[in-house]
PDB file of C-alpha atoms in Angstrom:
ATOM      1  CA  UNK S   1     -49.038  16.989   8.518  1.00 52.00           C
ATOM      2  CA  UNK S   2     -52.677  18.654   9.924  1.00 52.00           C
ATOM      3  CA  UNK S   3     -53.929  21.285   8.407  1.00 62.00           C
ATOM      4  CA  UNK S   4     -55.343  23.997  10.520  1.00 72.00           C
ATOM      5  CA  UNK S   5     -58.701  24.133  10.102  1.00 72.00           C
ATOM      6  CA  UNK S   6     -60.087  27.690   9.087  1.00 78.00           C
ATOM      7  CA  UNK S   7     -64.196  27.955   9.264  1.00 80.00           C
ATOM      8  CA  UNK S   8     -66.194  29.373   6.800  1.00 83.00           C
ATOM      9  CA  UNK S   9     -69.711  28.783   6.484  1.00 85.00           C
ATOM     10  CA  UNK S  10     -70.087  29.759   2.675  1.00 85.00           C
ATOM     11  CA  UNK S  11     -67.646  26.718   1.884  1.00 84.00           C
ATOM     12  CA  UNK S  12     -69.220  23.454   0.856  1.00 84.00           C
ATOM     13  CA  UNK S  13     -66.566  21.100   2.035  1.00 82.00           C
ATOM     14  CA  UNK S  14     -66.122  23.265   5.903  1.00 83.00           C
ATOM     15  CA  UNK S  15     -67.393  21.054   8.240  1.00 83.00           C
ATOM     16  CA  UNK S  16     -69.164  24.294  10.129  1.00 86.00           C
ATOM     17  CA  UNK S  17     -71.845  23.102   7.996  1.00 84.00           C
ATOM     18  CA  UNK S  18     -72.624  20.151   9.946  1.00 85.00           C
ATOM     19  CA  UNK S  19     -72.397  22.183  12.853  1.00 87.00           C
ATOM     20  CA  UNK S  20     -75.384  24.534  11.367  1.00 88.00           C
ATOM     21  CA  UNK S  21     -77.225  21.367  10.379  1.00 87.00           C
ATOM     22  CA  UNK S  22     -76.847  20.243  14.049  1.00 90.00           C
ATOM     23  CA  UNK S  23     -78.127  23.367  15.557  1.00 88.00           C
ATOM     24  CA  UNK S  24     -80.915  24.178  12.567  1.00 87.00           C
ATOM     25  CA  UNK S  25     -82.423  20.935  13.172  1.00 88.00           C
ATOM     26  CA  UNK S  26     -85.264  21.509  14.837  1.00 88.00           C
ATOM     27  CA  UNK S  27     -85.935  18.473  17.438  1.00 96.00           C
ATOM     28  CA  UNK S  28     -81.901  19.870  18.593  1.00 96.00           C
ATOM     29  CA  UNK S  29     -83.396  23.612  19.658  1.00 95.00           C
ATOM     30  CA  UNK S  30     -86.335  22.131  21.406  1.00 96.00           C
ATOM     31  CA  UNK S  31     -83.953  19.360  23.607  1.00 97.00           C
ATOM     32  CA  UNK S  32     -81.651  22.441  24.397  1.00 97.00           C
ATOM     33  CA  UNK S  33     -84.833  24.437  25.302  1.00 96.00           C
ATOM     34  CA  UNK S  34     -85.926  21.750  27.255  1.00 97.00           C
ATOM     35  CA  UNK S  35     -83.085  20.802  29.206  1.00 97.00           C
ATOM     36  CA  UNK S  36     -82.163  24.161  30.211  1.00 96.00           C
ATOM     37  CA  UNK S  37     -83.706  23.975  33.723  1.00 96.00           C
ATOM     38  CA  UNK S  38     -81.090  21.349  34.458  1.00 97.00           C
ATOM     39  CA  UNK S  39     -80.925  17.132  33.764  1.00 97.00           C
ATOM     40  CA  UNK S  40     -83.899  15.293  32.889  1.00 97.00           C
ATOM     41  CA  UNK S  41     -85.109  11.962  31.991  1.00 96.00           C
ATOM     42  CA  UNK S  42     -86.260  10.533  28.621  1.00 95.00           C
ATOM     43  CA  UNK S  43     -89.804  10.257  29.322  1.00 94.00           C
ATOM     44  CA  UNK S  44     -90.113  13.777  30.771  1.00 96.00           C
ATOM     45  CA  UNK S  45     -87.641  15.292  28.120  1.00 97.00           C
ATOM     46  CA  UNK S  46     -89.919  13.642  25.146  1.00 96.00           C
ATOM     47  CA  UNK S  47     -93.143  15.121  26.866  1.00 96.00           C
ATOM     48  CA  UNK S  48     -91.387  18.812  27.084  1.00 94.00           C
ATOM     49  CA  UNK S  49     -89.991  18.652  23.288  1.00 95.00           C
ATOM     50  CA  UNK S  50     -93.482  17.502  22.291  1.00 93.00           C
ATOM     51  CA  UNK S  51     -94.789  16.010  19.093  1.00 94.00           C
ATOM     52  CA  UNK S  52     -91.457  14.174  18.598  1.00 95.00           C
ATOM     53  CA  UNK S  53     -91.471  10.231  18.238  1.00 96.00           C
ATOM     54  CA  UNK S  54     -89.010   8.230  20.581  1.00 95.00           C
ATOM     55  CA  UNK S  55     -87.146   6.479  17.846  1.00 97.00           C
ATOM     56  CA  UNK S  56     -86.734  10.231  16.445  1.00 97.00           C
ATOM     57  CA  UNK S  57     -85.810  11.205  20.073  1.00 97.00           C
ATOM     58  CA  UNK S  58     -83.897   8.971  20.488  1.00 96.00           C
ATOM     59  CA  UNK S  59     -81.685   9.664  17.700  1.00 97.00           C
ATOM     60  CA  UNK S  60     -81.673  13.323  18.236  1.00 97.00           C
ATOM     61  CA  UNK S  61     -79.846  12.708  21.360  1.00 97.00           C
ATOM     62  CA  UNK S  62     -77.447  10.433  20.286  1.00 97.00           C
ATOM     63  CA  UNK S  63     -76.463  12.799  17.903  1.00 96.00           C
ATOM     64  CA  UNK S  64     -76.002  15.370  20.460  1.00 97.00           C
ATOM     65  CA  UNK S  65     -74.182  13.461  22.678  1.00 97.00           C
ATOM     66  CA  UNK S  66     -72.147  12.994  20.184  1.00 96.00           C
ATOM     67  CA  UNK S  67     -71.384  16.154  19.507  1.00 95.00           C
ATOM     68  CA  UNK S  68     -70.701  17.235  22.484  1.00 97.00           C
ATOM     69  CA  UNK S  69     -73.667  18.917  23.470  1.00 97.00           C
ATOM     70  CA  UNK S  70     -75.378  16.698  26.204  1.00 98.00           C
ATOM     71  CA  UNK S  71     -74.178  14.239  28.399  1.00 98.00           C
ATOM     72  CA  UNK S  72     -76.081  10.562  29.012  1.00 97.00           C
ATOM     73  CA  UNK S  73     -75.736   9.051  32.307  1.00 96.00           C
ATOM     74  CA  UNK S  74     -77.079   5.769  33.484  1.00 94.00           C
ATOM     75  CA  UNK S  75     -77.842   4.691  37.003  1.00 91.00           C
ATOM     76  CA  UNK S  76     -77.766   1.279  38.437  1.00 89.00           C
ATOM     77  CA  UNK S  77     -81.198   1.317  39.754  1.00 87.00           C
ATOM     78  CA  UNK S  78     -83.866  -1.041  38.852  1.00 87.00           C
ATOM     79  CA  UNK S  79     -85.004  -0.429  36.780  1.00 86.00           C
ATOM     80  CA  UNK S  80     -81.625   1.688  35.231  1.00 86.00           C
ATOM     81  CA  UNK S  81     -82.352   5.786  35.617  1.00 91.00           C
ATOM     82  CA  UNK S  82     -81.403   7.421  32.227  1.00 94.00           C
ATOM     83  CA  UNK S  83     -80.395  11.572  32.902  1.00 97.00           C
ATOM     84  CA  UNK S  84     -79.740  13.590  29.742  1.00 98.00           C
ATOM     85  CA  UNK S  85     -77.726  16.770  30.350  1.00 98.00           C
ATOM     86  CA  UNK S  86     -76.767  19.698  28.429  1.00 98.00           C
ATOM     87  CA  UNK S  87     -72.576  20.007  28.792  1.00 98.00           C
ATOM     88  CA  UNK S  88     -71.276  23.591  29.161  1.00 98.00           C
ATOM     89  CA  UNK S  89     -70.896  23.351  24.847  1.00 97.00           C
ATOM     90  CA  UNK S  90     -74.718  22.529  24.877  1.00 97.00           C
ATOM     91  CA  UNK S  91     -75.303  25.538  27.325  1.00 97.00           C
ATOM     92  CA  UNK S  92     -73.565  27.639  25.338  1.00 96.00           C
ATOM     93  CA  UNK S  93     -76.507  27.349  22.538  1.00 96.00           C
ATOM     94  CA  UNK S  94     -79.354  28.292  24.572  1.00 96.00           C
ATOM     95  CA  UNK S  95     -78.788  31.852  24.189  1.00 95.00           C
ATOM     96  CA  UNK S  96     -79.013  31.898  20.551  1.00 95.00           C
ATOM     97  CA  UNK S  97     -81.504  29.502  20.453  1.00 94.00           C
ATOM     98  CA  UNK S  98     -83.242  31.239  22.863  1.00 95.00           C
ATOM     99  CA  UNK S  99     -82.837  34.759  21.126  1.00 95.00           C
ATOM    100  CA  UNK S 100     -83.865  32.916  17.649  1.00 94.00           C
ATOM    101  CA  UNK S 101     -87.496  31.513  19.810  1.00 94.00           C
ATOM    102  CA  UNK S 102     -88.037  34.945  21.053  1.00 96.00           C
ATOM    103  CA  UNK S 103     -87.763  36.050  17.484  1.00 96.00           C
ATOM    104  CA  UNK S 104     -90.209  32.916  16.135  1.00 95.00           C
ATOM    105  CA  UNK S 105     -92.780  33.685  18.514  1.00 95.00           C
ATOM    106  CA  UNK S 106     -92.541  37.786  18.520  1.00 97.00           C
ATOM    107  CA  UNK S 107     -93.774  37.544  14.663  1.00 97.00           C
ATOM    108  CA  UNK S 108     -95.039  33.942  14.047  1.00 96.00           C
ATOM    109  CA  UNK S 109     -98.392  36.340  13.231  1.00 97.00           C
ATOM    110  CA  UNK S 110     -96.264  38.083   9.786  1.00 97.00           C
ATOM    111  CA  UNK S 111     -94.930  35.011   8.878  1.00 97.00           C
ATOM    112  CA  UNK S 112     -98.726  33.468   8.657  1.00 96.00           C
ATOM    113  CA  UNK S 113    -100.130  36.620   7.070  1.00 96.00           C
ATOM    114  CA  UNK S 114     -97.049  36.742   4.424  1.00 96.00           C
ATOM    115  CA  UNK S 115     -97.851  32.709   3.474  1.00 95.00           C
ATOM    116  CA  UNK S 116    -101.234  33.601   3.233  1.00 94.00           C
ATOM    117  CA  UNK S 117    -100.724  36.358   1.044  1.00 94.00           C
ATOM    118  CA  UNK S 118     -97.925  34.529  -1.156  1.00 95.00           C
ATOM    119  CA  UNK S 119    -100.678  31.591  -1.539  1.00 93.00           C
ATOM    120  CA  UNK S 120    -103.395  33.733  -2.612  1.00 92.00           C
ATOM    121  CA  UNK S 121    -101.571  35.092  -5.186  1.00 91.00           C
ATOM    122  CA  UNK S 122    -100.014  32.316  -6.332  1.00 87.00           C
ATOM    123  CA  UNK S 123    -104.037  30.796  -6.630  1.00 87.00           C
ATOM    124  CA  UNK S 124    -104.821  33.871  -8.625  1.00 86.00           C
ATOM    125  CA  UNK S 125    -102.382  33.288 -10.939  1.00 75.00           C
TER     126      UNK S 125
END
């Protein structure tokens, strides 16, 4: 018998959890970012995320192909051509993720100023 599954974030055990992890992670935003102008190869992709090592890279991607969100597809060349693509599910996040960027980058300047003010305190204290 399969239970139907019924999402809710606020429950421990729902695996919509794992989704969130998926999408909060932040080498995930930048690939979907990165790959939004279309397919792209590893070396190109890792200079675009920047600051990310390949092994992390590397692992980000698996992940993502795994679920769902970008396709890997190799061509017999020599030497083999690698393409990472985002899949219509992987599309589907660069709205939000684009939206949440817009957000980061329209007060990036408070959220320095409110550290800054938190540490000081905290230092007087």
């Amino acid at each position: 018998m399969v239970t139907e599954l019924v999402p809710d974030v606020h429950n421990p055990a729902c695996p919509t959890r794992v989704v969130l992890d998926r999408i909060g992670d932040r080498w995930t935003s930048l690939v979907v970012l990165s790959l939004a102008p279309g397919p792209m190869r590893f070396t190109r992709l890792r200079a675009g995320v920047g600051g990310v090592a390949p092994k992390v890279l590397t692992q980000t991607l698996r992940a993502m192909q795994r679920d769902g969100l970008l396709t890997r597809t190799v061509h017999a060349e020599v030497p083999p051509r690698v393409d990472y693509e985002l899949t219509e599910l992987g599309r589907s996040l660069q709205v939000p993720i684009q939206a949440i960027t817009d957000w980061a980058e329209a007060h990036v300047t408070e959220v320095v100023a409110a550290r800054a003010d938190y540490d000081a305190a905290r230092d007087e204290a």
